[in-house]
PDB file of C-alpha atoms in Angstrom:
ATOM      1  CA  MET A   1      -2.651  -7.059  16.472  1.00  0.00           C
ATOM      2  CA  GLN A   2       0.904  -8.157  15.046  1.00  0.00           C
ATOM      3  CA  LEU A   3       1.954  -6.804  11.776  1.00  0.00           C
ATOM      4  CA  SER A   4       4.580  -9.506  10.474  1.00  0.00           C
ATOM      5  CA  LYS A   5       6.659 -10.521   7.254  1.00  0.00           C
ATOM      6  CA  ALA A   6       4.416 -12.437   4.929  1.00  0.00           C
ATOM      7  CA  VAL A   7       5.770 -16.070   3.846  1.00  0.00           C
ATOM      8  CA  PRO A   8       4.514 -18.614   1.744  1.00  0.00           C
ATOM      9  CA  HIS A   9       1.917 -20.709   2.728  1.00  0.00           C
ATOM     10  CA  HIS A  10       0.941 -16.848   3.556  1.00  0.00           C
ATOM     11  CA  ILE A  11       0.004 -17.032  -0.570  1.00  0.00           C
ATOM     12  CA  PRO A  12      -4.009 -18.376  -0.288  1.00  0.00           C
ATOM     13  CA  GLN A  13      -5.360 -16.247   2.312  1.00  0.00           C
ATOM     14  CA  ILE A  14      -3.132 -12.651   0.787  1.00  0.00           C
ATOM     15  CA  MET A  15      -4.704 -14.032  -2.379  1.00  0.00           C
ATOM     16  CA  GLY A  16      -8.484 -14.355  -0.505  1.00  0.00           C
ATOM     17  CA  ILE A  17      -7.597 -11.084   0.613  1.00  0.00           C
ATOM     18  CA  ILE A  18      -6.891  -8.830  -2.836  1.00  0.00           C
ATOM     19  CA  HIS A  19      -9.548 -11.119  -4.198  1.00  0.00           C
ATOM     20  CA  ASP A  20     -11.359  -9.146  -1.763  1.00  0.00           C
ATOM     21  CA  ALA A  21     -10.621  -6.302  -2.578  1.00  0.00           C
ATOM     22  CA  GLN A  22     -10.344  -6.425  -6.422  1.00  0.00           C
ATOM     23  CA  VAL A  23     -14.477  -7.331  -6.480  1.00  0.00           C
ATOM     24  CA  TYR A  24     -14.830  -4.108  -3.702  1.00  0.00           C
ATOM     25  CA  LEU A  25     -13.268  -2.023  -6.565  1.00  0.00           C
ATOM     26  CA  ALA A  26     -15.600  -2.991  -9.054  1.00  0.00           C
ATOM     27  CA  SER A  27     -18.639  -2.745  -7.615  1.00  0.00           C
ATOM     28  CA  LEU A  28     -17.654   1.269  -6.687  1.00  0.00           C
ATOM     29  CA  ASN A  29     -17.022   1.301 -10.700  1.00  0.00           C
ATOM     30  CA  ILE A  30     -12.972   1.585  -9.907  1.00  0.00           C
ATOM     31  CA  ASP A  31     -10.834   0.005 -12.662  1.00  0.00           C
ATOM     32  CA  GLN A  32      -7.292  -0.923 -10.387  1.00  0.00           C
ATOM     33  CA  TRP A  33      -6.698  -3.843  -9.714  1.00  0.00           C
ATOM     34  CA  GLN A  34      -9.297  -5.495 -12.138  1.00  0.00           C
ATOM     35  CA  ASP A  35      -6.733  -6.554 -14.937  1.00  0.00           C
ATOM     36  CA  GLY A  36      -5.482  -9.599 -12.774  1.00  0.00           C
ATOM     37  CA  TYR A  37      -2.767  -7.868 -10.935  1.00  0.00           C
ATOM     38  CA  PRO A  38      -1.743  -8.260  -8.123  1.00  0.00           C
ATOM     39  CA  ASP A  39      -1.746 -11.711  -9.063  1.00  0.00           C
ATOM     40  CA  GLU A  40       0.109 -15.084  -7.271  1.00  0.00           C
ATOM     41  CA  ASN A  41       3.229 -14.833  -8.979  1.00  0.00           C
ATOM     42  CA  GLN A  42       3.821 -10.851  -7.760  1.00  0.00           C
ATOM     43  CA  ILE A  43       2.649 -12.033  -4.604  1.00  0.00           C
ATOM     44  CA  LYS A  44       5.785 -14.733  -4.381  1.00  0.00           C
ATOM     45  CA  THR A  45       7.873 -12.341  -5.466  1.00  0.00           C
ATOM     46  CA  ASP A  46       7.038  -9.636  -3.106  1.00  0.00           C
ATOM     47  CA  ILE A  47       7.649 -12.397  -0.044  1.00  0.00           C
ATOM     48  CA  LYS A  48      10.729 -13.738  -1.920  1.00  0.00           C
ATOM     49  CA  ASN A  49      12.262 -10.243  -1.559  1.00  0.00           C
ATOM     50  CA  ALA A  50      11.320  -9.901   2.261  1.00  0.00           C
ATOM     51  CA  ILE A  51       8.464  -6.587   1.130  1.00  0.00           C
ATOM     52  CA  SER A  52       5.259  -8.733   1.949  1.00  0.00           C
ATOM     53  CA  TYR A  53       3.738  -8.618   4.557  1.00  0.00           C
ATOM     54  CA  VAL A  54       1.071  -9.022   6.203  1.00  0.00           C
ATOM     55  CA  LEU A  55      -1.435  -8.085   9.761  1.00  0.00           C
ATOM     56  CA  PHE A  56      -2.846 -10.321  12.274  1.00  0.00           C
ATOM     57  CA  ASN A  57      -4.860  -9.711  15.381  1.00  0.00           C
ATOM     58  CA  GLU A  58      -5.948 -12.279  18.010  1.00  0.00           C
ATOM     59  CA  ILE A  59      -9.339 -13.381  17.027  1.00  0.00           C
ATOM     60  CA  ASN A  60      -9.771 -13.267  12.931  1.00  0.00           C
ATOM     61  CA  GLY A  61      -5.963 -14.332  11.806  1.00  0.00           C
ATOM     62  CA  MET A  62      -4.960 -12.328   8.896  1.00  0.00           C
ATOM     63  CA  ILE A  63      -7.264  -9.645   8.406  1.00  0.00           C
ATOM     64  CA  ALA A  64      -4.620  -7.466   5.749  1.00  0.00           C
ATOM     65  CA  THR A  65      -2.224  -7.720   4.034  1.00  0.00           C
ATOM     66  CA  THR A  66       0.620  -4.414   1.785  1.00  0.00           C
ATOM     67  CA  VAL A  67       4.102  -3.997   0.653  1.00  0.00           C
ATOM     68  CA  PHE A  68       6.539  -1.949   3.039  1.00  0.00           C
ATOM     69  CA  THR A  69       9.613  -1.004   1.485  1.00  0.00           C
ATOM     70  CA  THR A  70      12.648   1.700   1.376  1.00  0.00           C
ATOM     71  CA  ALA A  71      13.746   0.255  -2.170  1.00  0.00           C
ATOM     72  CA  PRO A  72      13.217   2.945  -4.338  1.00  0.00           C
ATOM     73  CA  GLU A  73      10.647   2.589  -6.940  1.00  0.00           C
ATOM     74  CA  PRO A  74      11.087   2.564 -10.475  1.00  0.00           C
ATOM     75  CA  THR A  75       7.970   4.150 -11.325  1.00  0.00           C
ATOM     76  CA  TYR A  76       8.939   6.666  -9.235  1.00  0.00           C
ATOM     77  CA  THR A  77      11.580   8.336 -10.541  1.00  0.00           C
ATOM     78  CA  VAL A  78       9.111  10.373 -13.267  1.00  0.00           C
ATOM     79  CA  ILE A  79       6.619  12.223 -11.659  1.00  0.00           C
ATOM     80  CA  GLU A  80       3.969  14.854 -13.427  1.00  0.00           C
ATOM     81  CA  GLY A  81       4.496  17.207 -10.794  1.00  0.00           C
ATOM     82  CA  ASN A  82       7.367  17.680  -8.212  1.00  0.00           C
ATOM     83  CA  TRP A  83       8.221  14.772  -4.827  1.00  0.00           C
ATOM     84  CA  LEU A  84       8.175  16.908  -1.863  1.00  0.00           C
ATOM     85  CA  THR A  85      12.303  15.251  -1.216  1.00  0.00           C
ATOM     86  CA  PRO A  86      13.478  14.782  -4.285  1.00  0.00           C
ATOM     87  CA  GLY A  87      16.210  12.670  -4.473  1.00  0.00           C
ATOM     88  CA  VAL A  88      16.379  11.512  -1.360  1.00  0.00           C
ATOM     89  CA  LYS A  89      17.038   8.152  -0.543  1.00  0.00           C
ATOM     90  CA  PRO A  90      15.911   6.051   0.573  1.00  0.00           C
ATOM     91  CA  TYR A  91      12.080   6.990   1.201  1.00  0.00           C
ATOM     92  CA  GLY A  92       9.945   4.130   2.420  1.00  0.00           C
ATOM     93  CA  VAL A  93       6.604   3.258  -0.171  1.00  0.00           C
ATOM     94  CA  ILE A  94       3.266   1.061   0.343  1.00  0.00           C
ATOM     95  CA  HIS A  95       2.004  -0.777  -2.157  1.00  0.00           C
ATOM     96  CA  ARG A  96      -0.725  -3.615  -2.522  1.00  0.00           C
ATOM     97  CA  MET A  97      -2.598  -3.086   0.534  1.00  0.00           C
ATOM     98  CA  ALA A  98      -5.688  -4.359   1.158  1.00  0.00           C
ATOM     99  CA  VAL A  99      -8.414  -4.982   4.071  1.00  0.00           C
ATOM    100  CA  LYS A 100     -10.252  -8.135   4.588  1.00  0.00           C
ATOM    101  CA  LYS A 101     -14.017  -7.447   3.864  1.00  0.00           C
ATOM    102  CA  GLU A 102     -15.674  -8.478   7.180  1.00  0.00           C
ATOM    103  CA  HIS A 103     -12.944  -5.730   8.846  1.00  0.00           C
ATOM    104  CA  ARG A 104     -12.974  -2.695   6.324  1.00  0.00           C
ATOM    105  CA  LYS A 105     -14.036   0.488   8.211  1.00  0.00           C
ATOM    106  CA  GLU A 106     -11.933  -0.423  11.300  1.00  0.00           C
ATOM    107  CA  GLY A 107      -9.336   1.615  10.900  1.00  0.00           C
ATOM    108  CA  ILE A 108      -7.141  -1.125   9.371  1.00  0.00           C
ATOM    109  CA  ALA A 109      -5.567   0.204   6.589  1.00  0.00           C
ATOM    110  CA  GLN A 110      -5.200   3.551   8.530  1.00  0.00           C
ATOM    111  CA  TRP A 111      -3.009   0.999  12.016  1.00  0.00           C
ATOM    112  CA  LEU A 112      -0.755   0.158   8.566  1.00  0.00           C
ATOM    113  CA  LEU A 113       0.182   3.873   7.858  1.00  0.00           C
ATOM    114  CA  GLU A 114       1.078   4.454  11.121  1.00  0.00           C
ATOM    115  CA  TYR A 115       2.608   1.593  11.975  1.00  0.00           C
ATOM    116  CA  CYS A 116       5.003   1.926   8.790  1.00  0.00           C
ATOM    117  CA  GLU A 117       5.599   5.063   8.770  1.00  0.00           C
ATOM    118  CA  GLN A 118       6.628   4.873  12.951  1.00  0.00           C
ATOM    119  CA  GLN A 119       9.242   2.284  11.704  1.00  0.00           C
ATOM    120  CA  LEU A 120       9.923   4.771   9.006  1.00  0.00           C
ATOM    121  CA  MET A 121      10.458   7.585  11.769  1.00  0.00           C
ATOM    122  CA  GLU A 122      12.604   5.792  14.136  1.00  0.00           C
ATOM    123  CA  SER A 123      15.151   4.426  11.122  1.00  0.00           C
ATOM    124  CA  GLY A 124      15.665   7.817   9.892  1.00  0.00           C
ATOM    125  CA  VAL A 125      14.382   7.802   6.923  1.00  0.00           C
ATOM    126  CA  PRO A 126      12.803  10.911   5.846  1.00  0.00           C
ATOM    127  CA  SER A 127       9.121  10.367   4.019  1.00  0.00           C
ATOM    128  CA  MET A 128       6.896   7.867   2.617  1.00  0.00           C
ATOM    129  CA  ARG A 129       5.424   7.502  -1.064  1.00  0.00           C
ATOM    130  CA  ILE A 130       2.411   6.486  -2.269  1.00  0.00           C
ATOM    131  CA  ASP A 131       0.342   5.942  -5.478  1.00  0.00           C
ATOM    132  CA  THR A 132      -3.442   6.091  -5.796  1.00  0.00           C
ATOM    133  CA  HIS A 133      -6.207   5.218  -8.643  1.00  0.00           C
ATOM    134  CA  GLU A 134      -7.521   8.350  -9.075  1.00  0.00           C
ATOM    135  CA  GLY A 135     -11.303   7.095  -8.498  1.00  0.00           C
ATOM    136  CA  ASN A 136     -10.193   5.519  -5.450  1.00  0.00           C
ATOM    137  CA  LYS A 137     -11.319   8.372  -2.649  1.00  0.00           C
ATOM    138  CA  GLY A 138     -10.916   6.185   0.133  1.00  0.00           C
ATOM    139  CA  MET A 139      -7.365   5.846   0.073  1.00  0.00           C
ATOM    140  CA  GLN A 140      -6.949   9.722  -1.070  1.00  0.00           C
ATOM    141  CA  ARG A 141      -9.455  10.376   1.700  1.00  0.00           C
ATOM    142  CA  LEU A 142      -6.726   8.148   4.243  1.00  0.00           C
ATOM    143  CA  LEU A 143      -3.751   9.936   2.823  1.00  0.00           C
ATOM    144  CA  GLN A 144      -5.475  13.709   3.017  1.00  0.00           C
ATOM    145  CA  LYS A 145      -6.208  12.351   7.053  1.00  0.00           C
ATOM    146  CA  ARG A 146      -2.508  11.015   7.999  1.00  0.00           C
ATOM    147  CA  ASP A 147      -1.735  14.539   5.971  1.00  0.00           C
ATOM    148  CA  TYR A 148      -0.245  13.249   2.511  1.00  0.00           C
ATOM    149  CA  THR A 149       0.584  15.951  -0.033  1.00  0.00           C
ATOM    150  CA  TYR A 150      -0.706  14.924  -3.335  1.00  0.00           C
ATOM    151  CA  CYS A 151       2.734  15.521  -5.566  1.00  0.00           C
ATOM    152  CA  GLY A 152       1.695  14.447  -8.975  1.00  0.00           C
ATOM    153  CA  ILE A 153       1.015  11.667 -11.344  1.00  0.00           C
ATOM    154  CA  ILE A 154       3.098   8.716 -11.710  1.00  0.00           C
ATOM    155  CA  THR A 155       3.642   6.076 -14.804  1.00  0.00           C
ATOM    156  CA  LEU A 156       3.051   2.588 -14.232  1.00  0.00           C
ATOM    157  CA  ASP A 157       4.625  -0.050 -15.963  1.00  0.00           C
ATOM    158  CA  SER A 158       1.545  -1.260 -17.470  1.00  0.00           C
ATOM    159  CA  GLY A 159       1.879   2.545 -18.823  1.00  0.00           C
ATOM    160  CA  ASP A 160      -1.537   3.602 -16.453  1.00  0.00           C
ATOM    161  CA  LYS A 161      -1.515   6.776 -14.380  1.00  0.00           C
ATOM    162  CA  ARG A 162      -1.488   7.236 -10.684  1.00  0.00           C
ATOM    163  CA  LEU A 163      -2.043   9.930  -8.131  1.00  0.00           C
ATOM    164  CA  ALA A 164       1.750  10.497  -6.150  1.00  0.00           C
ATOM    165  CA  PHE A 165       1.494  11.460  -2.239  1.00  0.00           C
ATOM    166  CA  GLU A 166       4.251  12.042  -0.434  1.00  0.00           C
ATOM    167  CA  LYS A 167       4.654  12.632   3.913  1.00  0.00           C
ATOM    168  CA  VAL A 168       7.770  14.543   5.088  1.00  0.00           C
ATOM    169  CA  PHE A 169       8.707  12.867   8.748  1.00  0.00           C
ATOM    170  CA  ASN A 170       9.489  15.863  11.055  1.00  0.00           C
TER     171      ASN A 170
END
């Protein structure tokens, strides 16, 4: 598998994977991503900011997408709870992770987390932060499996609440 920075010609495939995820979340009665987010403009902005990544495998082409950055996340400034590394910057952040429907349950999301964690450790970044919808039990199980600690609740710009997690690298 190969993780690469997304470029504009990837947008239609990225949006297809995002749409798959929206349909999947809706089928689980999770209202995450049901309001048109993330839309094409968000993906274009992510690409422009060089934080959008796509995962390819040799046989099937693009199979996943994610945002990965060490830029401070504004919505993580205020948390109902406590980060494990309050005030420490930089930290890694993953957003908008989605796997193509044909490749769910193949460990792709875990591979993405492991890869990004490794990049942070090699760069000396001490931790990764991530948030997810309270109904997204699959992501919560993955985070628990990867030794993330629940830290509290953050509020998105939309006003929606999200469960916040952090993993500190030793």
